[in-house]
Amino acid sequence: GAGVSQSPSNKVTEKGKDVELRCDPISGHTALYWYRQSLGQGLEFLIYFQGNSAPDKSGLPSDRFSAERTGGSVSTLTIQRTQQEDSAVYLCASSPPGQSYEQYFGPGTRLTVT
Amino acid sequence: AQSVAQPEDQVNVAEGNPLTVKCTYSVSGNPYLFWYVQYPNRGLQFLLKYITGDNLVKGSYGFEAEFNKSQTSFHLKKPSALVSDSALYFCAVRRPLRKGNMLTFGGGTRLMVKP
């Protein structure tokens, strides 16, 4: 079946602009995660959604970052007033219900802030 | 706070030789440990996990990992390396005491298998 998809695959934006990154999880997966992969910080957790529960936002680096998940499926990560340090690959992952603990990652969105 | 360390930025091995990619962890309570692999321009792929049970865990593509509680290690191993195993490998630990399975990753180890 189809895996996790993310769009766009690449995004170049000017400093100060807002960007939206999209994630389509695997159908039926109830958990959704956003991570960021950057040269300086490695792979770091950003935010977690589980069903209709309130998201765990503990990994968001600043209040310029926000995310939502509509209808328990598609998620959008929004970065406002982008800064150069926001340049990174943003990875989305989803997990099925139950205790498999495995996460299925999308190919990522490479964000470059100029 | 939990953490994961991968002491080697790069591991070089000849095709056909055994390989080991090292990982040590620091976490409160019982660790849930994972290995993921990343091929160029692709997302991470799950290789294997340790939750409980046997210390030797077998995973995808012939990889295995050994959980060692006394040494707080979870090294990834393969008896005979393939050139196609060349990739970036990440060790990860599940964040304890929180709902969800958010992962804390090590810095990654680049595996280079030469023919």
PDB file of C-alpha atoms in Angstrom:
ATOM      1  CA  GLY A   1       0.000   0.000   0.000  1.00  0.00           C
ATOM      2  CA  ALA A   2       0.927   3.645  -0.129  1.00  0.00           C
ATOM      3  CA  GLY A   3       3.441   4.927   2.380  1.00  0.00           C
ATOM      4  CA  VAL A   4       3.632   8.248   4.150  1.00  0.00           C
ATOM      5  CA  SER A   5       3.755  11.082   1.653  1.00  0.00           C
ATOM      6  CA  GLN A   6       4.966  14.624   2.179  1.00  0.00           C
ATOM      7  CA  SER A   7       4.730  17.731   0.084  1.00  0.00           C
ATOM      8  CA  PRO A   8       6.465  19.662  -1.210  1.00  0.00           C
ATOM      9  CA  SER A   9       9.649  17.636  -1.471  1.00  0.00           C
ATOM     10  CA  ASN A  10      11.680  20.828  -1.597  1.00  0.00           C
ATOM     11  CA  LYS A  11      10.826  24.350  -0.513  1.00  0.00           C
ATOM     12  CA  VAL A  12      12.965  27.443  -0.813  1.00  0.00           C
ATOM     13  CA  THR A  13      11.663  30.522   0.950  1.00  0.00           C
ATOM     14  CA  GLU A  14      12.884  33.925   1.924  1.00  0.00           C
ATOM     15  CA  LYS A  15      13.600  34.784   5.514  1.00  0.00           C
ATOM     16  CA  GLY A  16      10.496  36.156   7.193  1.00  0.00           C
ATOM     17  CA  LYS A  17       7.977  34.317   5.033  1.00  0.00           C
ATOM     18  CA  ASP A  18       5.543  31.694   6.312  1.00  0.00           C
ATOM     19  CA  VAL A  19       5.632  28.114   5.027  1.00  0.00           C
ATOM     20  CA  GLU A  20       3.289  25.143   5.233  1.00  0.00           C
ATOM     21  CA  LEU A  21       4.460  21.555   5.009  1.00  0.00           C
ATOM     22  CA  ARG A  22       2.015  18.740   4.437  1.00  0.00           C
ATOM     23  CA  CYS A  23       1.993  15.131   5.570  1.00  0.00           C
ATOM     24  CA  ASP A  24      -0.351  12.372   4.454  1.00  0.00           C
ATOM     25  CA  PRO A  25       0.020   9.421   6.813  1.00  0.00           C
ATOM     26  CA  ILE A  26      -0.653   5.815   5.986  1.00  0.00           C
ATOM     27  CA  SER A  27      -4.380   5.112   5.950  1.00  0.00           C
ATOM     28  CA  GLY A  28      -5.569   3.764   9.287  1.00  0.00           C
ATOM     29  CA  HIS A  29      -2.571   5.006  11.234  1.00  0.00           C
ATOM     30  CA  THR A  30      -3.723   6.871  14.301  1.00  0.00           C
ATOM     31  CA  ALA A  31      -0.439   8.326  15.492  1.00  0.00           C
ATOM     32  CA  LEU A  32       1.446  11.008  13.580  1.00  0.00           C
ATOM     33  CA  TYR A  33       4.829  12.542  14.383  1.00  0.00           C
ATOM     34  CA  TRP A  34       6.872  15.413  13.014  1.00  0.00           C
ATOM     35  CA  TYR A  35      10.656  15.414  13.307  1.00  0.00           C
ATOM     36  CA  ARG A  36      13.324  17.763  12.034  1.00  0.00           C
ATOM     37  CA  GLN A  37      16.685  16.667  10.664  1.00  0.00           C
ATOM     38  CA  SER A  38      19.390  19.309  10.511  1.00  0.00           C
ATOM     39  CA  LEU A  39      23.158  19.316  10.389  1.00  0.00           C
ATOM     40  CA  GLY A  40      23.517  21.110  13.680  1.00  0.00           C
ATOM     41  CA  GLN A  41      20.818  19.406  15.735  1.00  0.00           C
ATOM     42  CA  GLY A  42      20.548  15.951  14.209  1.00  0.00           C
ATOM     43  CA  LEU A  43      17.131  14.321  14.306  1.00  0.00           C
ATOM     44  CA  GLU A  44      14.773  15.916  16.812  1.00  0.00           C
ATOM     45  CA  PHE A  45      11.141  15.358  17.714  1.00  0.00           C
ATOM     46  CA  LEU A  46       8.765  18.256  17.139  1.00  0.00           C
ATOM     47  CA  ILE A  47       5.133  17.277  17.741  1.00  0.00           C
ATOM     48  CA  TYR A  48       2.924  14.200  18.168  1.00  0.00           C
ATOM     49  CA  PHE A  49      -0.734  13.596  17.371  1.00  0.00           C
ATOM     50  CA  GLN A  50      -2.756  10.618  18.559  1.00  0.00           C
ATOM     51  CA  GLY A  51      -6.322  10.320  17.361  1.00  0.00           C
ATOM     52  CA  ASN A  52      -8.458  13.161  18.653  1.00  0.00           C
ATOM     53  CA  SER A  53      -6.332  13.807  21.734  1.00  0.00           C
ATOM     54  CA  ALA A  54      -4.543  17.082  22.327  1.00  0.00           C
ATOM     55  CA  PRO A  55      -1.155  17.000  20.576  1.00  0.00           C
ATOM     56  CA  ASP A  56       2.126  16.779  22.432  1.00  0.00           C
ATOM     57  CA  LYS A  57       3.920  19.957  21.373  1.00  0.00           C
ATOM     58  CA  SER A  58       6.868  19.563  23.695  1.00  0.00           C
ATOM     59  CA  GLY A  59       9.432  19.430  20.889  1.00  0.00           C
ATOM     60  CA  LEU A  60       8.450  22.591  19.041  1.00  0.00           C
ATOM     61  CA  PRO A  61      11.461  24.924  19.159  1.00  0.00           C
ATOM     62  CA  SER A  62       9.540  28.207  19.258  1.00  0.00           C
ATOM     63  CA  ASP A  63       6.056  29.678  19.021  1.00  0.00           C
ATOM     64  CA  ARG A  64       6.668  30.297  15.328  1.00  0.00           C
ATOM     65  CA  PHE A  65       6.051  26.581  14.825  1.00  0.00           C
ATOM     66  CA  SER A  66       2.573  25.085  14.890  1.00  0.00           C
ATOM     67  CA  ALA A  67       0.852  22.037  13.481  1.00  0.00           C
ATOM     68  CA  GLU A  68      -2.608  20.706  13.034  1.00  0.00           C
ATOM     69  CA  ARG A  69      -4.141  17.452  12.003  1.00  0.00           C
ATOM     70  CA  THR A  70      -7.497  17.578  10.315  1.00  0.00           C
ATOM     71  CA  GLY A  71      -9.961  14.728  10.568  1.00  0.00           C
ATOM     72  CA  GLY A  72      -7.374  12.497  12.176  1.00  0.00           C
ATOM     73  CA  SER A  73      -5.497  12.163   8.916  1.00  0.00           C
ATOM     74  CA  VAL A  74      -3.578  14.853   7.010  1.00  0.00           C
ATOM     75  CA  SER A  75      -1.283  17.092   9.030  1.00  0.00           C
ATOM     76  CA  THR A  76       0.159  20.497   8.255  1.00  0.00           C
ATOM     77  CA  LEU A  77       3.251  21.933   9.922  1.00  0.00           C
ATOM     78  CA  THR A  78       3.385  25.716   9.714  1.00  0.00           C
ATOM     79  CA  ILE A  79       6.446  27.828  10.319  1.00  0.00           C
ATOM     80  CA  GLN A  80       5.830  31.550  10.615  1.00  0.00           C
ATOM     81  CA  ARG A  81       8.407  34.237   9.943  1.00  0.00           C
ATOM     82  CA  THR A  82      11.001  31.709   8.855  1.00  0.00           C
ATOM     83  CA  GLN A  83      14.594  32.105   9.954  1.00  0.00           C
ATOM     84  CA  GLN A  84      17.744  30.664   8.404  1.00  0.00           C
ATOM     85  CA  GLU A  85      18.130  28.264  11.304  1.00  0.00           C
ATOM     86  CA  ASP A  86      14.811  26.705  10.285  1.00  0.00           C
ATOM     87  CA  SER A  87      16.552  25.231   7.232  1.00  0.00           C
ATOM     88  CA  ALA A  88      16.335  21.468   7.632  1.00  0.00           C
ATOM     89  CA  VAL A  89      14.597  18.350   6.388  1.00  0.00           C
ATOM     90  CA  TYR A  90      11.206  17.974   8.016  1.00  0.00           C
ATOM     91  CA  LEU A  91      10.161  14.347   8.410  1.00  0.00           C
ATOM     92  CA  CYS A  92       6.710  13.030   9.122  1.00  0.00           C
ATOM     93  CA  ALA A  93       6.020   9.558  10.497  1.00  0.00           C
ATOM     94  CA  SER A  94       2.909   7.596  11.335  1.00  0.00           C
ATOM     95  CA  SER A  95       2.154   4.515  13.396  1.00  0.00           C
ATOM     96  CA  PRO A  96      -0.732   2.057  13.414  1.00  0.00           C
ATOM     97  CA  PRO A  97      -2.933   1.585  16.465  1.00  0.00           C
ATOM     98  CA  GLY A  98      -1.695  -0.811  19.112  1.00  0.00           C
ATOM     99  CA  GLN A  99       1.742  -1.392  20.525  1.00  0.00           C
ATOM    100  CA  SER A 100       3.908  -2.098  17.496  1.00  0.00           C
ATOM    101  CA  TYR A 101       6.084   0.950  18.307  1.00  0.00           C
ATOM    102  CA  GLU A 102       7.279   1.094  14.715  1.00  0.00           C
ATOM    103  CA  GLN A 103       7.136   4.401  12.929  1.00  0.00           C
ATOM    104  CA  TYR A 104       6.839   4.700   9.162  1.00  0.00           C
ATOM    105  CA  PHE A 105       8.591   7.758   7.808  1.00  0.00           C
ATOM    106  CA  GLY A 106       7.874   9.842   4.762  1.00  0.00           C
ATOM    107  CA  PRO A 107      10.637  11.054   2.424  1.00  0.00           C
ATOM    108  CA  GLY A 108      10.725  14.469   4.053  1.00  0.00           C
ATOM    109  CA  THR A 109      10.486  18.081   2.939  1.00  0.00           C
ATOM    110  CA  ARG A 110      13.777  19.900   2.498  1.00  0.00           C
ATOM    111  CA  LEU A 111      13.284  23.503   3.603  1.00  0.00           C
ATOM    112  CA  THR A 112      15.841  26.118   2.684  1.00  0.00           C
ATOM    113  CA  VAL A 113      15.478  29.614   4.089  1.00  0.00           C
ATOM    114  CA  THR A 114      17.504  32.215   2.194  1.00  0.00           C
TER     115      THR A 114
ATOM    116  CA  ALA B   1      16.616  12.927  30.482  1.00  0.00           C
ATOM    117  CA  GLN B   2      17.026  10.155  27.990  1.00  0.00           C
ATOM    118  CA  SER B   3      19.853  10.171  25.465  1.00  0.00           C
ATOM    119  CA  VAL B   4      21.423   8.019  22.835  1.00  0.00           C
ATOM    120  CA  ALA B   5      25.046   8.086  21.727  1.00  0.00           C
ATOM    121  CA  GLN B   6      26.575   6.740  18.564  1.00  0.00           C
ATOM    122  CA  PRO B   7      30.291   7.163  19.123  1.00  0.00           C
ATOM    123  CA  GLU B   8      31.340   6.624  15.509  1.00  0.00           C
ATOM    124  CA  ASP B   9      30.489   9.115  12.787  1.00  0.00           C
ATOM    125  CA  GLN B  10      31.536   6.595  10.149  1.00  0.00           C
ATOM    126  CA  VAL B  11      32.237   2.887   9.980  1.00  0.00           C
ATOM    127  CA  ASN B  12      34.123   1.388   7.056  1.00  0.00           C
ATOM    128  CA  VAL B  13      33.982  -2.320   6.322  1.00  0.00           C
ATOM    129  CA  ALA B  14      34.811  -4.540   3.402  1.00  0.00           C
ATOM    130  CA  GLU B  15      32.040  -6.441   1.685  1.00  0.00           C
ATOM    131  CA  GLY B  16      31.613  -9.880   3.192  1.00  0.00           C
ATOM    132  CA  ASN B  17      33.087  -8.905   6.546  1.00  0.00           C
ATOM    133  CA  PRO B  18      31.013  -8.622   9.713  1.00  0.00           C
ATOM    134  CA  LEU B  19      29.906  -5.159  10.721  1.00  0.00           C
ATOM    135  CA  THR B  20      29.063  -3.497  14.020  1.00  0.00           C
ATOM    136  CA  VAL B  21      27.525  -0.076  14.519  1.00  0.00           C
ATOM    137  CA  LYS B  22      27.669   1.015  18.135  1.00  0.00           C
ATOM    138  CA  CYS B  23      24.971   2.594  20.272  1.00  0.00           C
ATOM    139  CA  THR B  24      24.784   3.369  23.976  1.00  0.00           C
ATOM    140  CA  TYR B  25      21.824   4.805  25.818  1.00  0.00           C
ATOM    141  CA  SER B  26      20.856   6.554  28.985  1.00  0.00           C
ATOM    142  CA  VAL B  27      17.212   6.349  30.000  1.00  0.00           C
ATOM    143  CA  SER B  28      15.120   6.041  33.124  1.00  0.00           C
ATOM    144  CA  GLY B  29      13.356   2.747  33.493  1.00  0.00           C
ATOM    145  CA  ASN B  30      13.222   0.007  30.899  1.00  0.00           C
ATOM    146  CA  PRO B  31      14.450   1.203  27.521  1.00  0.00           C
ATOM    147  CA  TYR B  32      12.602   0.728  24.271  1.00  0.00           C
ATOM    148  CA  LEU B  33      15.357   0.778  21.648  1.00  0.00           C
ATOM    149  CA  PHE B  34      15.265   1.012  17.884  1.00  0.00           C
ATOM    150  CA  TRP B  35      17.486   1.051  14.829  1.00  0.00           C
ATOM    151  CA  TYR B  36      16.526   2.926  11.669  1.00  0.00           C
ATOM    152  CA  VAL B  37      18.358   3.223   8.359  1.00  0.00           C
ATOM    153  CA  GLN B  38      18.307   6.153   5.958  1.00  0.00           C
ATOM    154  CA  TYR B  39      19.247   5.812   2.327  1.00  0.00           C
ATOM    155  CA  PRO B  40      20.115   8.946   0.314  1.00  0.00           C
ATOM    156  CA  ASN B  41      17.146  11.275  -0.278  1.00  0.00           C
ATOM    157  CA  ARG B  42      14.790   8.923   1.475  1.00  0.00           C
ATOM    158  CA  GLY B  43      13.054   8.806   4.824  1.00  0.00           C
ATOM    159  CA  LEU B  44      14.033   6.551   7.651  1.00  0.00           C
ATOM    160  CA  GLN B  45      13.238   2.859   7.471  1.00  0.00           C
ATOM    161  CA  PHE B  46      12.653   0.714  10.539  1.00  0.00           C
ATOM    162  CA  LEU B  47      15.186  -2.100  11.007  1.00  0.00           C
ATOM    163  CA  LEU B  48      14.496  -3.606  14.408  1.00  0.00           C
ATOM    164  CA  LYS B  49      13.444  -2.939  17.965  1.00  0.00           C
ATOM    165  CA  TYR B  50      14.006  -4.156  21.495  1.00  0.00           C
ATOM    166  CA  ILE B  51      11.073  -3.874  23.871  1.00  0.00           C
ATOM    167  CA  THR B  52      11.439  -6.875  26.137  1.00  0.00           C
ATOM    168  CA  GLY B  53      12.437 -10.521  25.965  1.00  0.00           C
ATOM    169  CA  ASP B  54      15.501 -11.968  24.276  1.00  0.00           C
ATOM    170  CA  ASN B  55      18.520  -9.714  24.274  1.00  0.00           C
ATOM    171  CA  LEU B  56      19.360 -10.641  20.692  1.00  0.00           C
ATOM    172  CA  VAL B  57      16.890  -9.080  18.309  1.00  0.00           C
ATOM    173  CA  LYS B  58      16.681  -9.948  14.629  1.00  0.00           C
ATOM    174  CA  GLY B  59      15.454  -7.470  12.074  1.00  0.00           C
ATOM    175  CA  SER B  60      15.216  -6.635   8.422  1.00  0.00           C
ATOM    176  CA  TYR B  61      17.905  -7.266   5.766  1.00  0.00           C
ATOM    177  CA  GLY B  62      19.837  -9.703   7.969  1.00  0.00           C
ATOM    178  CA  PHE B  63      20.582  -7.176  10.694  1.00  0.00           C
ATOM    179  CA  GLU B  64      20.487  -7.982  14.379  1.00  0.00           C
ATOM    180  CA  ALA B  65      21.178  -6.091  17.579  1.00  0.00           C
ATOM    181  CA  GLU B  66      22.156  -7.134  21.051  1.00  0.00           C
ATOM    182  CA  PHE B  67      20.688  -5.436  24.082  1.00  0.00           C
ATOM    183  CA  ASN B  68      23.188  -5.311  26.936  1.00  0.00           C
ATOM    184  CA  LYS B  69      21.704  -3.859  30.090  1.00  0.00           C
ATOM    185  CA  SER B  70      24.907  -3.821  32.129  1.00  0.00           C
ATOM    186  CA  GLN B  71      26.753  -1.902  29.422  1.00  0.00           C
ATOM    187  CA  THR B  72      23.673   0.131  28.412  1.00  0.00           C
ATOM    188  CA  SER B  73      24.384  -0.725  24.803  1.00  0.00           C
ATOM    189  CA  PHE B  74      22.386  -1.769  21.765  1.00  0.00           C
ATOM    190  CA  HIS B  75      24.907  -2.424  19.011  1.00  0.00           C
ATOM    191  CA  LEU B  76      23.750  -3.212  15.487  1.00  0.00           C
ATOM    192  CA  LYS B  77      25.410  -6.151  13.780  1.00  0.00           C
ATOM    193  CA  LYS B  78      25.431  -8.103  10.563  1.00  0.00           C
ATOM    194  CA  PRO B  79      27.532 -11.206   9.903  1.00  0.00           C
ATOM    195  CA  SER B  80      28.363 -10.364   6.293  1.00  0.00           C
ATOM    196  CA  ALA B  81      28.154  -6.815   4.938  1.00  0.00           C
ATOM    197  CA  LEU B  82      26.850  -5.938   1.490  1.00  0.00           C
ATOM    198  CA  VAL B  83      27.731  -2.867  -0.558  1.00  0.00           C
ATOM    199  CA  SER B  84      24.009  -2.093  -0.581  1.00  0.00           C
ATOM    200  CA  ASP B  85      24.106  -1.770   3.227  1.00  0.00           C
ATOM    201  CA  SER B  86      25.950   1.532   2.802  1.00  0.00           C
ATOM    202  CA  ALA B  87      23.679   4.129   4.388  1.00  0.00           C
ATOM    203  CA  LEU B  88      23.145   6.281   7.465  1.00  0.00           C
ATOM    204  CA  TYR B  89      22.096   4.373  10.582  1.00  0.00           C
ATOM    205  CA  PHE B  90      20.305   5.835  13.568  1.00  0.00           C
ATOM    206  CA  CYS B  91      19.829   4.370  16.999  1.00  0.00           C
ATOM    207  CA  ALA B  92      16.828   5.683  18.920  1.00  0.00           C
ATOM    208  CA  VAL B  93      15.138   5.343  22.279  1.00  0.00           C
ATOM    209  CA  ARG B  94      11.496   5.873  23.068  1.00  0.00           C
ATOM    210  CA  ARG B  95      10.848   8.740  25.438  1.00  0.00           C
ATOM    211  CA  PRO B  96       9.687   7.192  28.694  1.00  0.00           C
ATOM    212  CA  LEU B  97       6.983   8.525  30.959  1.00  0.00           C
ATOM    213  CA  ARG B  98       5.080  10.195  28.157  1.00  0.00           C
ATOM    214  CA  LYS B  99       2.148   9.101  26.077  1.00  0.00           C
ATOM    215  CA  GLY B 100       3.143   8.235  22.570  1.00  0.00           C
ATOM    216  CA  ASN B 101       6.280   6.791  21.126  1.00  0.00           C
ATOM    217  CA  MET B 102       8.319   9.883  20.430  1.00  0.00           C
ATOM    218  CA  LEU B 103      11.872   8.947  19.702  1.00  0.00           C
ATOM    219  CA  THR B 104      15.172  10.475  20.752  1.00  0.00           C
ATOM    220  CA  PHE B 105      17.778   9.723  18.120  1.00  0.00           C
ATOM    221  CA  GLY B 106      21.510   9.358  18.201  1.00  0.00           C
ATOM    222  CA  GLY B 107      23.617  11.451  15.882  1.00  0.00           C
ATOM    223  CA  GLY B 108      23.801   8.763  13.237  1.00  0.00           C
ATOM    224  CA  THR B 109      26.613   6.597  11.882  1.00  0.00           C
ATOM    225  CA  ARG B 110      27.476   6.447   8.213  1.00  0.00           C
ATOM    226  CA  LEU B 111      28.251   2.904   7.145  1.00  0.00           C
ATOM    227  CA  MET B 112      30.482   2.521   4.103  1.00  0.00           C
ATOM    228  CA  VAL B 113      30.818  -0.985   2.690  1.00  0.00           C
ATOM    229  CA  LYS B 114      33.528  -1.266   0.064  1.00  0.00           C
ATOM    230  CA  PRO B 115      33.664  -3.999  -2.560  1.00  0.00           C
TER     231      PRO B 115
END
